[in-house]
mmCIF file of C-alpha atoms in Angstrom:
data_model
loop_
_atom_site.group_PDB
_atom_site.id
_atom_site.type_symbol
_atom_site.label_atom_id
_atom_site.label_comp_id
_atom_site.label_asym_id
_atom_site.label_seq_id
_atom_site.Cartn_x
_atom_site.Cartn_y
_atom_site.Cartn_z
ATOM 1 C CA MET A 27 114.224 101.195 54.391
ATOM 2 C CA LEU A 28 115.806 100.162 51.138
ATOM 3 C CA LYS A 29 119.382 99.200 51.472
ATOM 4 C CA ILE A 30 122.179 98.263 48.803
ATOM 5 C CA GLY A 31 125.559 97.030 50.197
ATOM 6 C CA ASN A 32 126.585 99.378 52.603
ATOM 7 C CA ILE A 33 123.619 102.383 50.569
ATOM 8 C CA GLU A 34 120.652 103.370 52.677
ATOM 9 C CA MET A 35 118.452 105.378 51.302
ATOM 10 C CA LYS A 36 115.671 107.118 53.424
ATOM 11 C CA ASN A 37 112.945 105.971 51.593
ATOM 12 C CA GLN A 38 111.425 103.151 48.817
ATOM 13 C CA VAL A 39 111.403 105.137 45.557
ATOM 14 C CA VAL A 40 113.665 104.838 42.813
ATOM 15 C CA LEU A 41 114.010 107.256 39.992
ATOM 16 C CA ALA A 42 114.756 104.555 36.906
ATOM 17 C CA PRO A 43 117.828 106.019 34.146
ATOM 18 C CA MET A 44 116.500 107.020 31.387
ATOM 19 C CA ALA A 45 118.781 107.771 29.078
ATOM 20 C CA GLY A 46 118.402 111.811 27.449
ATOM 21 C CA VAL A 47 117.014 112.150 30.635
ATOM 22 C CA CYS A 48 118.528 110.998 33.676
ATOM 23 C CA ASN A 49 121.565 114.025 33.431
ATOM 24 C CA PRO A 50 122.327 115.795 36.516
ATOM 25 C CA ALA A 51 119.612 118.860 35.676
ATOM 26 C CA PHE A 52 116.981 116.297 36.169
ATOM 27 C CA ARG A 53 118.273 114.284 38.933
ATOM 28 C CA LEU A 54 119.014 116.530 41.538
ATOM 29 C CA ILE A 55 115.261 118.059 40.808
ATOM 30 C CA ALA A 56 114.283 114.358 41.748
ATOM 31 C CA LYS A 57 116.467 114.444 44.547
ATOM 32 C CA GLU A 58 114.953 117.638 46.341
ATOM 33 C CA PHE A 59 111.361 116.392 46.073
ATOM 34 C CA GLY A 60 112.448 112.907 48.030
ATOM 35 C CA THR A 61 113.592 110.348 45.822
ATOM 36 C CA GLY A 62 115.313 107.674 47.749
ATOM 37 C CA LEU A 63 117.479 106.847 44.845
ATOM 38 C CA VAL A 64 118.371 108.774 41.459
ATOM 39 C CA CYS A 65 119.909 106.657 38.971
ATOM 40 C CA ALA A 66 122.135 107.813 36.099
ATOM 41 C CA GLU A 67 121.402 107.311 32.351
ATOM 42 C CA MET A 68 123.801 104.457 31.207
ATOM 43 C CA VAL A 69 127.026 105.219 29.607
ATOM 44 C CA SER A 70 128.692 102.938 27.438
ATOM 45 C CA GLY A 71 131.420 101.084 28.969
ATOM 46 C CA LYS A 72 133.634 101.289 26.013
ATOM 47 C CA ALA A 73 133.157 105.308 25.216
ATOM 48 C CA ILE A 74 134.240 105.431 29.690
ATOM 49 C CA VAL A 75 137.860 103.785 28.566
ATOM 50 C CA HIS A 76 138.381 105.343 25.824
ATOM 51 C CA GLY A 77 138.451 108.879 27.348
ATOM 52 C CA ASN A 78 135.544 110.462 25.333
ATOM 53 C CA GLN A 79 135.192 113.579 26.461
ATOM 54 C CA ARG A 80 131.224 113.640 26.625
ATOM 55 C CA THR A 81 130.698 110.679 28.305
ATOM 56 C CA ARG A 82 133.094 111.626 30.852
ATOM 57 C CA GLU A 83 130.762 114.410 31.759
ATOM 58 C CA MET A 84 128.009 112.047 31.428
ATOM 59 C CA LEU A 85 130.135 110.330 35.053
ATOM 60 C CA PHE A 86 129.500 113.638 36.966
ATOM 61 C CA VAL A 87 127.664 113.448 40.592
ATOM 62 C CA ASP A 88 126.846 116.074 42.351
ATOM 63 C CA GLU A 89 126.911 115.824 45.901
ATOM 64 C CA ARG A 90 123.670 116.779 46.300
ATOM 65 C CA GLU A 91 122.040 114.136 44.233
ATOM 66 C CA LYS A 92 123.730 111.053 46.689
ATOM 67 C CA PRO A 93 123.346 108.384 46.913
ATOM 68 C CA LEU A 94 123.506 107.947 42.569
ATOM 69 C CA SER A 95 123.688 104.734 40.969
ATOM 70 C CA LEU A 96 125.374 104.822 37.625
ATOM 71 C CA GLN A 97 124.891 102.500 35.092
ATOM 72 C CA ILE A 98 127.581 101.313 32.370
ATOM 73 C CA TRP A 99 126.595 98.968 29.699
ATOM 74 C CA GLY A 100 128.861 96.297 27.685
ATOM 75 C CA GLY A 101 129.553 93.164 26.049
ATOM 76 C CA ASP A 102 132.322 92.922 26.486
ATOM 77 C CA ARG A 103 133.983 92.034 29.374
ATOM 78 C CA GLU A 104 137.724 93.864 29.566
ATOM 79 C CA SER A 105 136.218 96.794 28.519
ATOM 80 C CA LEU A 106 133.248 96.382 31.308
ATOM 81 C CA VAL A 107 135.281 95.527 34.293
ATOM 82 C CA GLU A 108 138.061 98.419 33.516
ATOM 83 C CA ALA A 109 134.921 101.236 33.528
ATOM 84 C CA ALA A 110 133.207 99.792 36.538
ATOM 85 C CA ARG A 111 137.340 100.498 37.543
ATOM 86 C CA ILE A 112 137.263 103.876 36.319
ATOM 87 C CA VAL A 113 133.569 104.733 38.089
ATOM 88 C CA ASP A 114 134.275 102.648 40.803
ATOM 89 C CA LYS A 115 137.700 105.223 41.822
ATOM 90 C CA GLU A 116 137.036 108.441 39.801
ATOM 91 C CA THR A 117 133.711 109.068 40.659
ATOM 92 C CA ASN A 118 131.520 109.899 43.659
ATOM 93 C CA ALA A 119 128.630 107.865 42.531
ATOM 94 C CA ASP A 120 128.206 105.308 45.501
ATOM 95 C CA ILE A 121 126.662 102.660 43.079
ATOM 96 C CA ILE A 122 127.651 100.965 39.870
ATOM 97 C CA ASP A 123 124.403 99.092 38.213
ATOM 98 C CA ILE A 124 125.110 97.149 35.484
ATOM 99 C CA ASN A 125 121.975 97.423 32.003
ATOM 100 C CA MET A 126 120.380 94.246 31.325
ATOM 101 C CA GLY A 127 117.522 95.216 29.826
ATOM 102 C CA CYS A 128 118.561 97.590 27.330
ATOM 103 C CA PRO A 129 116.268 96.785 24.034
ATOM 104 C CA VAL A 130 117.704 98.694 21.906
ATOM 105 C CA PRO A 131 119.318 97.225 18.552
ATOM 106 C CA LYS A 132 123.006 99.346 18.577
ATOM 107 C CA VAL A 133 123.227 97.553 22.446
ATOM 108 C CA ILE A 134 121.906 94.125 21.495
ATOM 109 C CA LYS A 135 124.615 94.200 18.282
ATOM 110 C CA CYS A 136 127.202 94.956 20.673
ATOM 111 C CA ASP A 137 126.091 91.459 23.043
ATOM 112 C CA ALA A 138 124.772 93.703 25.843
ATOM 113 C CA GLY A 139 122.100 95.271 27.424
ATOM 114 C CA ALA A 140 119.259 92.549 26.874
ATOM 115 C CA ARG A 141 121.401 90.049 25.314
ATOM 116 C CA TRP A 142 122.342 88.848 28.754
ATOM 117 C CA LEU A 143 118.475 87.694 29.550
ATOM 118 C CA LEU A 144 119.721 84.774 27.097
ATOM 119 C CA ASP A 145 122.542 83.254 29.283
ATOM 120 C CA PRO A 146 122.752 83.430 33.005
ATOM 121 C CA ASN A 147 126.416 81.848 32.649
ATOM 122 C CA LYS A 148 127.337 84.588 31.075
ATOM 123 C CA ILE A 149 125.689 86.894 33.606
ATOM 124 C CA TYR A 150 127.092 85.618 36.279
ATOM 125 C CA GLU A 151 130.654 85.946 34.600
ATOM 126 C CA MET A 152 130.480 89.193 33.378
ATOM 127 C CA VAL A 153 128.870 90.304 37.153
ATOM 128 C CA SER A 154 131.361 88.476 38.960
ATOM 129 C CA ALA A 155 134.323 90.110 37.082
ATOM 130 C CA VAL A 156 132.969 93.461 37.745
ATOM 131 C CA VAL A 157 132.184 92.806 41.657
ATOM 132 C CA GLU A 158 135.849 91.478 41.765
ATOM 133 C CA ALA A 159 137.270 94.330 40.421
ATOM 134 C CA VAL A 160 135.489 97.215 42.360
ATOM 135 C CA GLU A 161 134.764 98.170 45.778
ATOM 136 C CA LYS A 162 131.752 99.840 46.041
ATOM 137 C CA PRO A 163 128.134 97.520 45.693
ATOM 138 C CA VAL A 164 127.535 96.130 42.177
ATOM 139 C CA THR A 165 123.829 95.927 41.048
ATOM 140 C CA VAL A 166 122.158 94.543 37.318
ATOM 141 C CA LYS A 167 118.873 96.247 35.926
ATOM 142 C CA MET A 168 117.273 92.837 34.059
ATOM 143 C CA ARG A 169 113.941 93.079 32.441
ATOM 144 C CA ILE A 170 111.759 89.565 32.721
ATOM 145 C CA GLY A 171 112.582 87.955 29.274
ATOM 146 C CA TRP A 172 113.724 87.955 26.268
ATOM 147 C CA ASP A 173 110.734 86.936 24.862
ATOM 148 C CA ASN A 174 107.458 85.179 26.232
ATOM 149 C CA GLU A 175 108.953 81.667 25.499
ATOM 150 C CA HIS A 176 112.451 82.791 26.300
ATOM 151 C CA ILE A 177 111.751 84.101 30.216
ATOM 152 C CA TYR A 178 114.402 83.469 32.544
ATOM 153 C CA VAL A 179 114.223 86.202 35.387
ATOM 154 C CA VAL A 180 114.908 84.261 38.261
ATOM 155 C CA GLU A 181 117.972 82.105 36.834
ATOM 156 C CA ASN A 182 119.521 85.486 36.134
ATOM 157 C CA ALA A 183 118.384 86.989 39.303
ATOM 158 C CA LEU A 184 120.201 84.139 41.103
ATOM 159 C CA ALA A 185 123.001 84.454 38.756
ATOM 160 C CA VAL A 186 123.293 87.525 39.841
ATOM 161 C CA GLU A 187 123.616 86.926 43.666
ATOM 162 C CA ARG A 188 125.515 84.556 42.871
ATOM 163 C CA ALA A 189 128.052 86.754 41.469
ATOM 164 C CA GLY A 190 128.491 89.148 44.215
ATOM 165 C CA GLY A 191 125.590 91.634 42.804
ATOM 166 C CA SER A 192 124.423 93.321 46.437
ATOM 167 C CA ALA A 193 120.797 94.589 44.297
ATOM 168 C CA VAL A 194 118.763 93.516 40.845
ATOM 169 C CA SER A 195 115.888 95.318 39.354
ATOM 170 C CA VAL A 196 113.508 93.749 37.389
ATOM 171 C CA HIS A 197 111.681 95.891 34.641
ATOM 172 C CA GLY A 198 108.406 93.380 34.405
ATOM 173 C CA ARG A 199 108.381 93.375 30.635
ATOM 174 C CA THR A 200 110.496 91.533 27.635
ATOM 175 C CA ARG A 201 112.827 92.409 25.414
ATOM 176 C CA GLU A 202 110.404 91.728 22.285
ATOM 177 C CA GLN A 203 107.644 94.198 24.538
ATOM 178 C CA LEU A 204 110.500 97.368 23.576
ATOM 179 C CA TYR A 205 107.862 99.669 25.758
ATOM 180 C CA THR A 206 104.472 97.825 24.784
ATOM 181 C CA GLY A 207 101.901 96.519 26.662
ATOM 182 C CA THR A 208 101.526 95.506 29.440
ATOM 183 C CA ALA A 209 104.525 94.852 32.270
ATOM 184 C CA ASP A 210 104.075 91.280 34.425
ATOM 185 C CA TRP A 211 104.600 91.537 38.088
ATOM 186 C CA SER A 212 104.235 88.169 38.687
ATOM 187 C CA HIS A 213 108.136 87.542 37.746
ATOM 188 C CA ILE A 214 108.951 90.363 39.623
ATOM 189 C CA LYS A 215 107.743 88.355 42.794
ATOM 190 C CA ASN A 216 109.417 84.821 41.312
ATOM 191 C CA VAL A 217 113.055 86.855 42.422
ATOM 192 C CA LYS A 218 111.775 88.292 45.220
ATOM 193 C CA ASP A 219 110.591 84.552 46.175
ATOM 194 C CA ALA A 220 113.420 83.526 45.131
ATOM 195 C CA VAL A 221 116.628 85.784 45.736
ATOM 196 C CA SER A 222 117.573 87.370 49.460
ATOM 197 C CA ILE A 223 119.147 90.831 47.907
ATOM 198 C CA PRO A 224 117.396 93.453 47.726
ATOM 199 C CA VAL A 225 114.940 93.909 44.447
ATOM 200 C CA ILE A 226 113.144 96.637 42.963
ATOM 201 C CA GLY A 227 110.861 96.405 40.856
ATOM 202 C CA ASN A 228 109.730 99.143 37.226
ATOM 203 C CA GLY A 229 107.223 98.759 34.832
ATOM 204 C CA ASP A 230 103.586 100.562 34.759
ATOM 205 C CA VAL A 231 103.848 102.158 37.814
ATOM 206 C CA SER A 232 102.027 105.847 36.589
ATOM 207 C CA SER A 233 100.878 106.621 39.931
ATOM 208 C CA PRO A 234 101.126 106.465 44.213
ATOM 209 C CA GLU A 235 98.676 104.181 44.483
ATOM 210 C CA ASP A 236 100.502 101.574 41.568
ATOM 211 C CA ALA A 237 103.581 102.006 43.746
ATOM 212 C CA ARG A 238 101.744 100.601 46.714
ATOM 213 C CA ARG A 239 100.193 97.692 44.425
ATOM 214 C CA MET A 240 103.580 96.943 43.340
ATOM 215 C CA LEU A 241 104.621 96.865 46.791
ATOM 216 C CA ASP A 242 101.974 94.749 48.534
ATOM 217 C CA GLU A 243 101.899 92.116 45.625
ATOM 218 C CA THR A 244 105.614 91.783 44.902
ATOM 219 C CA GLY A 245 106.921 91.993 48.095
ATOM 220 C CA CYS A 246 109.699 93.840 46.660
ATOM 221 C CA ASP A 247 112.023 96.267 48.655
ATOM 222 C CA GLY A 248 112.388 99.435 46.387
ATOM 223 C CA VAL A 249 109.652 100.634 43.369
ATOM 224 C CA MET A 250 111.439 102.300 40.387
ATOM 225 C CA ILE A 251 109.772 105.335 38.511
ATOM 226 C CA GLY A 252 110.454 106.016 34.746
ATOM 227 C CA ARG A 253 108.425 107.449 32.522
ATOM 228 C CA ALA A 254 105.489 108.900 34.880
ATOM 229 C CA ALA A 255 107.915 111.256 36.279
ATOM 230 C CA LEU A 256 108.824 112.769 32.458
ATOM 231 C CA GLY A 257 107.886 116.637 33.982
ATOM 232 C CA ASN A 258 106.371 115.068 36.751
ATOM 233 C CA PRO A 259 108.494 115.181 39.528
ATOM 234 C CA TRP A 260 105.718 115.425 41.744
ATOM 235 C CA MET A 261 105.130 111.967 41.271
ATOM 236 C CA LEU A 262 107.933 110.251 43.114
ATOM 237 C CA TYR A 263 107.213 113.206 45.561
ATOM 238 C CA ARG A 264 103.405 112.422 45.942
ATOM 239 C CA THR A 265 104.725 108.455 45.696
ATOM 240 C CA ILE A 266 106.935 108.848 48.815
ATOM 241 C CA GLN A 267 104.501 110.388 51.059
ATOM 242 C CA TYR A 268 102.036 107.862 50.058
ATOM 243 C CA LEU A 269 103.762 105.124 51.074
ATOM 244 C CA SER A 270 104.430 106.418 54.122
ATOM 245 C CA SER A 271 101.425 108.236 55.693
ATOM 246 C CA GLY A 272 98.590 106.959 53.125
ATOM 247 C CA GLN A 273 98.090 110.397 52.513
ATOM 248 C CA LEU A 274 97.892 111.425 48.427
ATOM 249 C CA PRO A 275 99.645 115.401 48.004
ATOM 250 C CA PRO A 276 97.563 117.551 45.632
ATOM 251 C CA ASP A 277 98.747 117.919 42.145
ATOM 252 C CA PRO A 278 100.821 121.117 41.355
ATOM 253 C CA ASN A 279 99.290 124.105 39.311
ATOM 254 C CA ALA A 280 100.564 125.348 36.577
ATOM 255 C CA GLU A 281 102.591 127.991 37.981
ATOM 256 C CA GLU A 282 103.867 125.338 40.042
ATOM 257 C CA LYS A 283 104.796 123.029 36.985
ATOM 258 C CA ILE A 284 106.653 126.173 35.237
ATOM 259 C CA ARG A 285 108.194 127.751 38.322
ATOM 260 C CA VAL A 286 110.750 124.142 38.452
ATOM 261 C CA ALA A 287 110.514 124.042 34.276
ATOM 262 C CA VAL A 288 112.381 127.111 34.337
ATOM 263 C CA LEU A 289 114.876 125.583 37.012
ATOM 264 C CA HIS A 290 115.148 122.609 35.090
ATOM 265 C CA MET A 291 116.395 124.289 32.087
ATOM 266 C CA ASP A 292 118.597 126.948 34.424
ATOM 267 C CA ARG A 293 120.102 123.996 35.401
ATOM 268 C CA LEU A 294 121.086 122.275 31.889
ATOM 269 C CA ILE A 295 122.344 125.763 30.510
ATOM 270 C CA ALA A 296 124.653 125.701 33.418
ATOM 271 C CA LEU A 297 126.067 121.751 32.150
ATOM 272 C CA LYS A 298 125.957 122.654 28.752
ATOM 273 C CA ASN A 299 125.894 125.909 26.613
ATOM 274 C CA GLU A 300 122.588 127.677 25.892
ATOM 275 C CA THR A 301 121.690 126.635 22.710
ATOM 276 C CA VAL A 302 122.143 122.238 23.042
ATOM 277 C CA ALA A 303 119.975 123.057 25.998
ATOM 278 C CA VAL A 304 117.540 125.233 24.929
ATOM 279 C CA ARG A 305 116.728 121.848 22.527
ATOM 280 C CA GLU A 306 117.496 119.739 24.682
ATOM 281 C CA MET A 307 114.905 120.935 27.009
ATOM 282 C CA ARG A 308 111.912 121.304 24.234
ATOM 283 C CA LYS A 309 110.752 117.759 25.025
ATOM 284 C CA HIS A 310 110.895 118.181 28.960
ATOM 285 C CA LEU A 311 108.670 121.441 28.663
ATOM 286 C CA ALA A 312 106.247 119.416 26.691
ATOM 287 C CA TRP A 313 106.004 116.448 29.713
ATOM 288 C CA TYR A 314 105.046 119.348 32.089
ATOM 289 C CA LEU A 315 102.754 120.800 30.218
ATOM 290 C CA LYS A 316 100.866 117.777 29.300
ATOM 291 C CA GLY A 317 97.649 117.716 31.067
ATOM 292 C CA LEU A 318 97.487 121.384 31.432
ATOM 293 C CA LYS A 319 94.344 123.130 30.218
ATOM 294 C CA GLY A 320 95.470 125.016 27.115
ATOM 295 C CA SER A 321 98.758 124.060 26.659
ATOM 296 C CA ALA A 322 98.660 122.736 23.054
ATOM 297 C CA ARG A 323 98.575 126.208 21.928
ATOM 298 C CA ILE A 324 101.870 126.906 22.790
ATOM 299 C CA LYS A 325 104.004 123.897 22.435
ATOM 300 C CA ASP A 326 104.118 124.201 18.634
ATOM 301 C CA VAL A 327 106.135 127.689 19.907
ATOM 302 C CA ILE A 328 108.131 126.292 22.894
ATOM 303 C CA MET A 329 109.137 123.531 20.031
ATOM 304 C CA GLU A 330 110.542 126.337 17.725
ATOM 305 C CA GLY A 331 112.540 128.185 20.517
ATOM 306 C CA THR A 332 116.558 128.473 20.836
ATOM 307 C CA LYS A 333 116.582 131.081 23.683
ATOM 308 C CA ARG A 334 116.212 130.757 27.334
ATOM 309 C CA ASP A 335 114.476 134.059 27.726
ATOM 310 C CA GLU A 336 112.414 133.583 24.856
ATOM 311 C CA MET A 337 111.082 130.132 26.436
ATOM 312 C CA VAL A 338 110.771 131.548 29.914
ATOM 313 C CA GLY A 339 108.950 134.520 28.131
ATOM 314 C CA ILE A 340 105.964 131.904 26.518
ATOM 315 C CA LEU A 341 105.551 129.847 29.497
ATOM 316 C CA GLU A 342 104.878 132.775 31.647
ATOM 317 C CA SER A 343 102.648 134.667 29.335
ATOM 318 C CA PHE A 344 100.820 131.278 29.606
ATOM 319 C CA VAL A 345 100.580 131.223 33.268
ATOM 320 C CA ASP A 346 98.902 134.382 32.699
ATOM 321 C CA GLN A 347 96.443 134.011 30.889
ATOM 322 C CA LEU A 348 96.045 131.530 32.700
ATOM 323 C CA LYS A 349 95.265 133.428 35.783
ATOM 324 C CA ALA A 350 92.896 135.758 33.904
ATOM 325 C CA GLU A 351 90.763 133.044 32.413
ATOM 326 C CA GLY A 352 90.371 131.755 36.193
ATOM 327 C CA ASN A 353 92.072 128.160 34.876
ATOM 328 C CA LEU A 354 94.300 128.474 37.315
ATOM 329 C CA GLU A 355 93.922 125.894 40.370
ATOM 330 C CA SER A 356 94.443 126.609 43.529
ATOM 331 C CA GLU A 357 95.056 123.594 45.639
ATOM 332 C CA PRO A 358 98.297 123.947 47.660
ATOM 333 C CA VAL A 359 101.530 123.965 46.127
ATOM 334 C CA ILE A 360 103.586 121.037 46.183
ATOM 335 C CA THR A 361 106.954 122.709 45.816
ATOM 336 C CA GLY A 362 109.823 119.703 47.240
ATOM 337 C CA ASN A 363 112.650 121.266 48.062
ATOM 338 C CA ALA A 364 113.868 122.109 44.322
ATOM 339 C CA SER A 365 114.829 125.929 43.890
#
């Protein structure tokens, strides 16, 4: 099983720290579907230190989500260390993760995120400073390099290990690729061969079979699933089952998808006010509806919705129509423990 520092996961499946997605509402569903480790969306170290109210709310961890990794980012050593101390002492997160892969300009210009990929010495300096300041295990999430001419992933992972990092997650794309092209898993294998700390592979794991292949081809200790889980926590559950038993559970039917989508929305409303939560939920509902027969006809309506009951009515009518048309799949439903 995957073990990071003194934190032991019950399986090898990890939910990636996706910005704008991995709040407690979605993380708890992922956990209820069996995910070994869930990661919170990245938080600015400077915003944590400055005590920004919205940022502090992002540090909330529901006990049911644990074990959980909370990711911070920043290019300034002093504020990053202070932010790590706050996460260490004032939250019940289990692991502190440092972002070294975010490719967006607003992060890069702060000498943070993927900018570190060009400088193993900075990685060593920053990670060692954080490790010395906290008690919780410290991990790093990185990309393989800045571009194809600057791939220092092995040197960077070794710097994390020397600095006292407890694990490293490697996304098989460069900063230049953003989220396009193909992830190169060979670099994940190279990192695994070079370091003794756990390595979590990330990138292009779109099915349970992909997860199995990544483990087999790279020897990595865990598999991180990101975009494939959007509106699809069943991907997490099915991967766990497939890795443990070789059996591939069926996909959920439309009724089950809508049930969990409504649960997700209600949890989001409990975290935020209804107006904010419903607006944020629109993109999630589009993901939940993806691939369902006839869903195109309600997606435009969903994108205009502003009230919880309005959204639920649209979704339930859609399911009723599928039943009436005989288009509701009758395969066994995967429920996880989400309720």
